[in-house]
Every structure is written in C-alpha cells, then in structure tokens.
mmCIF file of C-alpha atoms (C1' of nucleotides) in Angstrom:
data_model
loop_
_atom_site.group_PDB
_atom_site.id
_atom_site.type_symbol
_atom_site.label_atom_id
_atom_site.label_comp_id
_atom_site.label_asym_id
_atom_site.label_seq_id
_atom_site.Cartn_x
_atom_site.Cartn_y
_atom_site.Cartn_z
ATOM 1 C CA UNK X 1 -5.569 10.667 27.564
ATOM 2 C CA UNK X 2 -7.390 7.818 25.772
ATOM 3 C CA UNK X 3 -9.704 6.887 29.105
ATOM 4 C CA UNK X 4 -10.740 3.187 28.566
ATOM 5 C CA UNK X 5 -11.246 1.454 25.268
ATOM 6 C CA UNK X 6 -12.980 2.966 22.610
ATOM 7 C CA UNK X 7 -16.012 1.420 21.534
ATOM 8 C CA UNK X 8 -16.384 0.079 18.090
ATOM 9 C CA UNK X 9 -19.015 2.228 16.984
ATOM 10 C CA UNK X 10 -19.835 5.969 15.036
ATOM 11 C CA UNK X 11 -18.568 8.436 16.587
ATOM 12 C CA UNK X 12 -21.511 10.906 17.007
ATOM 13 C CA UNK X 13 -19.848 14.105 17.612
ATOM 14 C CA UNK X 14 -19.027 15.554 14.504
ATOM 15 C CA UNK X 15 -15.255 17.678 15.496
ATOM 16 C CA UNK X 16 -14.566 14.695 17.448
ATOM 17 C CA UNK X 17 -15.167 12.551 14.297
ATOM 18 C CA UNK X 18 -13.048 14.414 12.018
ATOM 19 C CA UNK X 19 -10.190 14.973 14.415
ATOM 20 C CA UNK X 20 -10.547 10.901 14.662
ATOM 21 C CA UNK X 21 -10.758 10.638 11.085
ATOM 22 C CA UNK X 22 -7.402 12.915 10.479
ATOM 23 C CA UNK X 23 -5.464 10.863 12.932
ATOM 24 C CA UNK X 24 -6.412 7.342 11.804
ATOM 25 C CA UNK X 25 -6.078 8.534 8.103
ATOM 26 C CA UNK X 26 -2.525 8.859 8.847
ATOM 27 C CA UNK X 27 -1.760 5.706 10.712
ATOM 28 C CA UNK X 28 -3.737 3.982 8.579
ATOM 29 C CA UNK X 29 -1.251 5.566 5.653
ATOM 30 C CA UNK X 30 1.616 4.953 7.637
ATOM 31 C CA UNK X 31 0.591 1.068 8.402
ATOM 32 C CA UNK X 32 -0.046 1.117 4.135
ATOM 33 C CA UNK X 33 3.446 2.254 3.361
ATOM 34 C CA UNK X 34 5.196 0.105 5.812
ATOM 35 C CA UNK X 35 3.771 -3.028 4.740
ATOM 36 C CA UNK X 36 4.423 -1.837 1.357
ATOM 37 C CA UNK X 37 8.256 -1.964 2.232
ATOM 38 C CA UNK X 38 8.744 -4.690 4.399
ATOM 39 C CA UNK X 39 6.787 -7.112 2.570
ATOM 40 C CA UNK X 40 7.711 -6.029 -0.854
ATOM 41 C CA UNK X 41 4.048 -5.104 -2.395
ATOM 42 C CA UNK X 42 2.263 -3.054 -3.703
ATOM 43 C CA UNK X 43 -0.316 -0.884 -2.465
ATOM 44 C CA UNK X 44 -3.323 0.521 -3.236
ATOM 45 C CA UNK X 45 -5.808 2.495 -0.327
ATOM 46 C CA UNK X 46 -9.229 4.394 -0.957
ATOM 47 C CA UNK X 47 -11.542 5.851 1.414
ATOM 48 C CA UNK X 48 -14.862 7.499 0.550
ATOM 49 C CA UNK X 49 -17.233 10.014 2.844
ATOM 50 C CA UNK X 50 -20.591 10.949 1.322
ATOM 51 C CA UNK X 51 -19.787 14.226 2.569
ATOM 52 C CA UNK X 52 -16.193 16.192 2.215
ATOM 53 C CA UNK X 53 -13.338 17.267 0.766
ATOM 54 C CA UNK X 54 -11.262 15.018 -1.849
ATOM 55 C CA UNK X 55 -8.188 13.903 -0.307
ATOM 56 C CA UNK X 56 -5.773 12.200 -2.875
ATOM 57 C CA UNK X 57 -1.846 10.886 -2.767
ATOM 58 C CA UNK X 58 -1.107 9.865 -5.464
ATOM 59 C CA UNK X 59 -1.735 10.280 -9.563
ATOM 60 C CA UNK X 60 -5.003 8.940 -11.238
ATOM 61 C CA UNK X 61 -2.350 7.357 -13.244
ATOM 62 C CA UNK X 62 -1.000 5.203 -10.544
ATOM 63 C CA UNK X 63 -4.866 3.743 -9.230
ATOM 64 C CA UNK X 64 -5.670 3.501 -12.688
ATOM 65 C CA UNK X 65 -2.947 0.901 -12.952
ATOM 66 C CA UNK X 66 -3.997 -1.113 -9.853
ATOM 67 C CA UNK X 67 -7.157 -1.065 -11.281
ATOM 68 C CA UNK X 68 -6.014 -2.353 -14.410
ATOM 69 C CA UNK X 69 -3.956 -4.881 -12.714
ATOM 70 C CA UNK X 70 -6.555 -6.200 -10.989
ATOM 71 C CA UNK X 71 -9.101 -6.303 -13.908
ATOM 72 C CA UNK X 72 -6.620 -8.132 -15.948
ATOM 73 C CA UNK X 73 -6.011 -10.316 -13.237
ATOM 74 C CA UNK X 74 -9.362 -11.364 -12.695
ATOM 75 C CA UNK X 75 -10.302 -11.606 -16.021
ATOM 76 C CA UNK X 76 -6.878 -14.111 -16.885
ATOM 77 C CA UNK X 77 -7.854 -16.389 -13.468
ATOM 78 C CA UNK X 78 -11.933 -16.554 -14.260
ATOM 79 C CA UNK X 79 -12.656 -15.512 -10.417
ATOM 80 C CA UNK X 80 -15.815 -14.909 -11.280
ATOM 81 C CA UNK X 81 -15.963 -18.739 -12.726
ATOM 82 C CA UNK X 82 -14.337 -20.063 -9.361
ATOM 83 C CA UNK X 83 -11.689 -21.524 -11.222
ATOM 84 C CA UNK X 84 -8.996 -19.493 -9.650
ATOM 85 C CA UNK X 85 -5.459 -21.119 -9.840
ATOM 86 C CA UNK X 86 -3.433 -22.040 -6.559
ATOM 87 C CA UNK X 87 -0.534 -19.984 -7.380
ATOM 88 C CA UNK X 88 -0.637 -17.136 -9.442
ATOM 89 C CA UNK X 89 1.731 -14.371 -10.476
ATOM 90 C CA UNK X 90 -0.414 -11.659 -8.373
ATOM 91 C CA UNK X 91 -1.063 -11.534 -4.448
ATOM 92 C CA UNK X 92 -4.310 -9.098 -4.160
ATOM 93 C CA UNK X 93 -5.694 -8.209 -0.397
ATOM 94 C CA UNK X 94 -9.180 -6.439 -0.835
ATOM 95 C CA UNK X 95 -10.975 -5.351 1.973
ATOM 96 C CA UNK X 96 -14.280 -3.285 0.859
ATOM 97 C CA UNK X 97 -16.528 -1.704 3.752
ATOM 98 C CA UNK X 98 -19.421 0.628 3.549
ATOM 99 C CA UNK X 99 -20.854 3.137 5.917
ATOM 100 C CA UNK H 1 10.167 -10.075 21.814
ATOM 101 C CA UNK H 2 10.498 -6.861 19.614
ATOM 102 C CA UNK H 3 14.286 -5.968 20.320
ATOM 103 C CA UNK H 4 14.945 -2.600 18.760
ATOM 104 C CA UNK H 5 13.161 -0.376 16.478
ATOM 105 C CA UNK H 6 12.382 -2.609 12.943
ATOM 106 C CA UNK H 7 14.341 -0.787 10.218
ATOM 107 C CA UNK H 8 12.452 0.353 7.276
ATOM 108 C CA UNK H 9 13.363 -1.493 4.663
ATOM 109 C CA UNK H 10 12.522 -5.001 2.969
ATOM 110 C CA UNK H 11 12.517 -7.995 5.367
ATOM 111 C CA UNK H 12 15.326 -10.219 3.243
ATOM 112 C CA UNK H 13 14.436 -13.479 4.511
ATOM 113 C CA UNK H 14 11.663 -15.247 2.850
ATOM 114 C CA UNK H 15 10.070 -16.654 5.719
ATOM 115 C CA UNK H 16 9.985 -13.979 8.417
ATOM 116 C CA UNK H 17 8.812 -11.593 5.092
ATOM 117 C CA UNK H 18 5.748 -13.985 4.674
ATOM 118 C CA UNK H 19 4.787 -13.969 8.512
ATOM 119 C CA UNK H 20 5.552 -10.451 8.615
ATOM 120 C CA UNK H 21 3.000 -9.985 5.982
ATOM 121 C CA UNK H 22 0.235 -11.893 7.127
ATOM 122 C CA UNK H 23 0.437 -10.380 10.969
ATOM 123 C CA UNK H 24 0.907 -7.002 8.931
ATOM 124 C CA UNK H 25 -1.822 -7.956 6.533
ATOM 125 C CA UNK H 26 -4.330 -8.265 9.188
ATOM 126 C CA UNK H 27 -3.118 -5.206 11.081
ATOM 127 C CA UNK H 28 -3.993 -2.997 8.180
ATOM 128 C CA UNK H 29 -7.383 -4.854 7.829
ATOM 129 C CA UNK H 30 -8.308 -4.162 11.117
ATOM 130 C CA UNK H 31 -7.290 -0.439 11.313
ATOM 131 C CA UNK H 32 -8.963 -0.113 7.827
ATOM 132 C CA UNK H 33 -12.540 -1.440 9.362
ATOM 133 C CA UNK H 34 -12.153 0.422 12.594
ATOM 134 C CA UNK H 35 -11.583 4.084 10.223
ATOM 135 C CA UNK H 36 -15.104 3.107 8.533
ATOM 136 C CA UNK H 37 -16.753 2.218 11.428
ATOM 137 C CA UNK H 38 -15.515 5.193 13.689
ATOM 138 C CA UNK H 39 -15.545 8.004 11.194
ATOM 139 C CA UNK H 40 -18.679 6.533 8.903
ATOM 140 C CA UNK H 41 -16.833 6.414 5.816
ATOM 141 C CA UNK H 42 -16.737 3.449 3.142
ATOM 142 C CA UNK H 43 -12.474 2.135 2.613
ATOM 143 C CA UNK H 44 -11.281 0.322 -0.059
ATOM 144 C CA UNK H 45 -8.078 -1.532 0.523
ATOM 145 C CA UNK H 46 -5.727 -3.720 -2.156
ATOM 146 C CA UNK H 47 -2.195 -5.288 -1.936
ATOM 147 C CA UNK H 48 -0.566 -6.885 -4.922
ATOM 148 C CA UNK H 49 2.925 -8.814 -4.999
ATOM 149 C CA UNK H 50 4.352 -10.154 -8.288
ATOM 150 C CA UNK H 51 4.703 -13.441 -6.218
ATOM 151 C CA UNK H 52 2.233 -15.203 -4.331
ATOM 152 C CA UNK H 53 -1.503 -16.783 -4.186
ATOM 153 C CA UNK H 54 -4.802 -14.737 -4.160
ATOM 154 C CA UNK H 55 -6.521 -13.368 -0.838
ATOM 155 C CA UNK H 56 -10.014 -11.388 -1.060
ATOM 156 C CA UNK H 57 -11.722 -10.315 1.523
ATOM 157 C CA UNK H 58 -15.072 -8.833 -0.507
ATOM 158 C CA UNK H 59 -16.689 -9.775 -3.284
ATOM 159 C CA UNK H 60 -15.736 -8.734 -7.240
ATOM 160 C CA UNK H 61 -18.803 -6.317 -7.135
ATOM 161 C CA UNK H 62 -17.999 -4.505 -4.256
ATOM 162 C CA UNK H 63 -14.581 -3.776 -5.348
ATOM 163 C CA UNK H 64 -15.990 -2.757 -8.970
ATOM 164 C CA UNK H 65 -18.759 -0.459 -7.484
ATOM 165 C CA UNK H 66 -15.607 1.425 -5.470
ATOM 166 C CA UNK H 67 -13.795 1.254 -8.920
ATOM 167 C CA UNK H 68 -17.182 3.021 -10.329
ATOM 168 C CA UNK H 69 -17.640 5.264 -7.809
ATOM 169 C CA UNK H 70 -14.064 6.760 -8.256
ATOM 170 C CA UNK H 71 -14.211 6.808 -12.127
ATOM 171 C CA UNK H 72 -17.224 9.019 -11.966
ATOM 172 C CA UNK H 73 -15.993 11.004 -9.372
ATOM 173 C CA UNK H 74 -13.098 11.442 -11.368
ATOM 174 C CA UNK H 75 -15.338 12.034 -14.630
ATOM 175 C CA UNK H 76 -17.685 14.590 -12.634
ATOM 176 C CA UNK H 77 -15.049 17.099 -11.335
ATOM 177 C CA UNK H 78 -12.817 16.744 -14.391
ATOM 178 C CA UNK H 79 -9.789 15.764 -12.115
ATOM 179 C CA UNK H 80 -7.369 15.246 -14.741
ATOM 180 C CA UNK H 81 -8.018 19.064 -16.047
ATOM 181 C CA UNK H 82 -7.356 20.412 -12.395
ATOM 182 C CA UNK H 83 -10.851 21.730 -11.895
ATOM 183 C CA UNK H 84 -12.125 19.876 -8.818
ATOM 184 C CA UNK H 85 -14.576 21.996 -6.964
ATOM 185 C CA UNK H 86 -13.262 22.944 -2.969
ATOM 186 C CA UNK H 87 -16.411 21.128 -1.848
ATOM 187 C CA UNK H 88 -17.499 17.654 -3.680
ATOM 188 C CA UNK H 89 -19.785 14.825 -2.461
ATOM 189 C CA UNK H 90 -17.560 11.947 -1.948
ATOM 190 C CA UNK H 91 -14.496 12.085 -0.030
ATOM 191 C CA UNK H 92 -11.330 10.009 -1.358
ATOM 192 C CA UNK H 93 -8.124 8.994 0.336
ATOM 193 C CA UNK H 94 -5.860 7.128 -2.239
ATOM 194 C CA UNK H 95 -2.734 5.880 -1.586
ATOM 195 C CA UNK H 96 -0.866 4.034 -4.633
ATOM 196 C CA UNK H 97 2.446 2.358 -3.915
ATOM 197 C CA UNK H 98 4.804 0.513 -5.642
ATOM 198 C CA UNK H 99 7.580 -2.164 -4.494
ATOM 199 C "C1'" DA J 1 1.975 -22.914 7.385
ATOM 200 C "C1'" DC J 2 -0.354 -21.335 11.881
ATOM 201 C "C1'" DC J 3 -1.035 -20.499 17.008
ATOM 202 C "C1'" DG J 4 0.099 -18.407 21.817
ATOM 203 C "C1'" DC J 5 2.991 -15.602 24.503
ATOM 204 C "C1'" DT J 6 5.113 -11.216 25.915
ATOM 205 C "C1'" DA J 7 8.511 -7.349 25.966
ATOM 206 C "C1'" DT J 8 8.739 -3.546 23.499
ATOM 207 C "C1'" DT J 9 7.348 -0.261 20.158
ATOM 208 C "C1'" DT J 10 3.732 2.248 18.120
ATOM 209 C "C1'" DT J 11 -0.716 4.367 17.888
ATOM 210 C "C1'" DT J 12 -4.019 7.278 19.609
ATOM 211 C "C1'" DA J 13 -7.961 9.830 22.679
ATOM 212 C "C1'" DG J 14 -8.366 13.614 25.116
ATOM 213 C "C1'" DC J 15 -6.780 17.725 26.346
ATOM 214 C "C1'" DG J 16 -4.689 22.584 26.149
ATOM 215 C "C1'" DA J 17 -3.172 26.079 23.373
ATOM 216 C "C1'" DA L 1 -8.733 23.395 11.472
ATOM 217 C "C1'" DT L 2 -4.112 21.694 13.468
ATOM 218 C "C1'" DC L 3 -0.303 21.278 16.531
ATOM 219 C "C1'" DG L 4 2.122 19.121 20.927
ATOM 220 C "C1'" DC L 5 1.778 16.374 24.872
ATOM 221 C "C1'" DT L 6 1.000 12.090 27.493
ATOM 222 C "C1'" DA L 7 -1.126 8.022 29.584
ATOM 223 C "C1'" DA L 8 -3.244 4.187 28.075
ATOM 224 C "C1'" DA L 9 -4.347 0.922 24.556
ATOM 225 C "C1'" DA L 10 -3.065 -1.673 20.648
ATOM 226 C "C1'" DA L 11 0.109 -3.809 17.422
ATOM 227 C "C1'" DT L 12 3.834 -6.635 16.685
ATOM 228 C "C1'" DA L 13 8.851 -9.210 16.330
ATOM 229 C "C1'" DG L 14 10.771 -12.947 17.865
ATOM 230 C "C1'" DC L 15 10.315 -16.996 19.974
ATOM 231 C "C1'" DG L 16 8.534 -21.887 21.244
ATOM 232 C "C1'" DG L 17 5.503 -25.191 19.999
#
DNA sequence: ACCGCTATTTTTAGCGA
DNA sequence: ATCGCTAAAAATAGCGG
C-alpha cells in the first residue's frame, strides 16, 4: 500500500506501467473536469503512446474546435511576433511533454 | 483549512475562482508531467477561458506537432468513417470540455 | 497578485481476488 | 485486463501575511 514515495522516473515493468497508466489516466481526467467546473474553462487533454490502443472522450468535432480556437488565437495576437497583448479575450494553459 | 467536501460546481466569487485556478492550474500540470514521465507517454494539455491573459508552458511548435500528429492519426485510420483498426501506433487520450 | 501553513480531502501503489 | 481495499502520499481550501 503505496510503500515510500515513488520515484519520478519510467516505470520499467510493463503490467505495472499500464495498471499506473489506467489509474493516473483517470485522475488526471478527473483533475481536467474539475478545474473545468470550478474555474469556468474550457478544456482540452491529449495523451499519446507510440505503442497502444486509441483511447478517445470526446468528438473530433469538439478538439477540432480547440484547435481552431487556438490557431485563431494565435494568429489574431502575433505570438509568434512576441507582440502578444496583456489582456486578451482567451486564457490558454499548454503544457506539451514528450517521452 | 479545507472544511467540508468542495461542491462541484463554479466557484462564484471572482477572487477565490482565480486562486482556485492557478493552485488547480498547477495541480493538473504536475499530474500531467508525472503520467509522461511514469508511463513513457507524450501529454498534451490546454485550458481556455473567454476571460483572462495568456499562459504557455511550451512552445507554438510543440503544440502544432501534437496538433499534426493527431490530424494524421485521425487521417490514417479514417476515424470519422468508424474504421479505426483494434491495434494502431499512437495512443490518444482526449478530453474536450466546455464551460 | 503571490507566498507559507496546515487540517482535511483526495489520489494512488501494492496487493488479493 | 479490471475490480476492491487500504495505508500512505499528495493535493488543496481557507487563512494570515
């Protein structure tokens, strides 16, 4: 029952890793949603495995808009041109991590 | 000091919303790096409000090679005509939510 | 707005089935 | 693979500064 910390690293064996990967999935859903509702935003959560099954919760329709939504609003700001306005009409939290 | 459950719903005042979102905010970023780390899979993670001033946490072409990386996913196992093979390459958790 | 504190809630690793 | 259980770890709401 969770016997000291767990280290911060890849976990080797492979059941363990999936069973890991199941449960955090969920929480990590579950954190996702609640934030969602509390805070009044919106949402949007991807995870990719070079190896596996797809896994998907909602309609292409629905990322495609959040992709759209963030296209348009980095094209309208100039992000790319650092000239980025203090406040804007959209509040975007990206976090991108590879393997 | 935490009294009670939090209820599940919007947080109404403006103030404890905001702080509520940043402790939340980093929460989810956290939990989001640990599942790549532990389970060796690559996350990509976006919040938009209609209100509110821009945070990113990764650069414009890491979020657009996730963006790729789903589209031809998408485009290689014909998603949208319900023929996705049992066993792909890339695994893809997607959660899309709207406030 | 942001920090530190801490009681309490929530998540979760490891196990058995 | 997936469930339930439980002790331990981690997150966090509400406060003071």
């Amino acid at each position: 029952m969770v016997r000291g910390k767990t280290e911060m690293k890849r976990i080797e064996n492979e059941t363990s890793r999936q069973v890991t990967f199941s449960k955090r999935r969920n929480g990590l859903l579950k954190k996702a949603f609640e934030l969602s509702v509390l805070c009044d935003v919106e949402v949007a959560l991807a995870v990719f495995c070079p190896r596996g099954r797809l896994y998907e919760f909602s309609s292409a329709t629905s990322l495609q808009k959040s992709i759209d939504r963030y296209k348009s609003y980095r094209k309208d700001n100039n992000v790319n041109n650092k000239t980025v306005q203090p406040d804007i009409q959209v509040k975007i939290l990206i976090c991108q991590l590879f393997c």
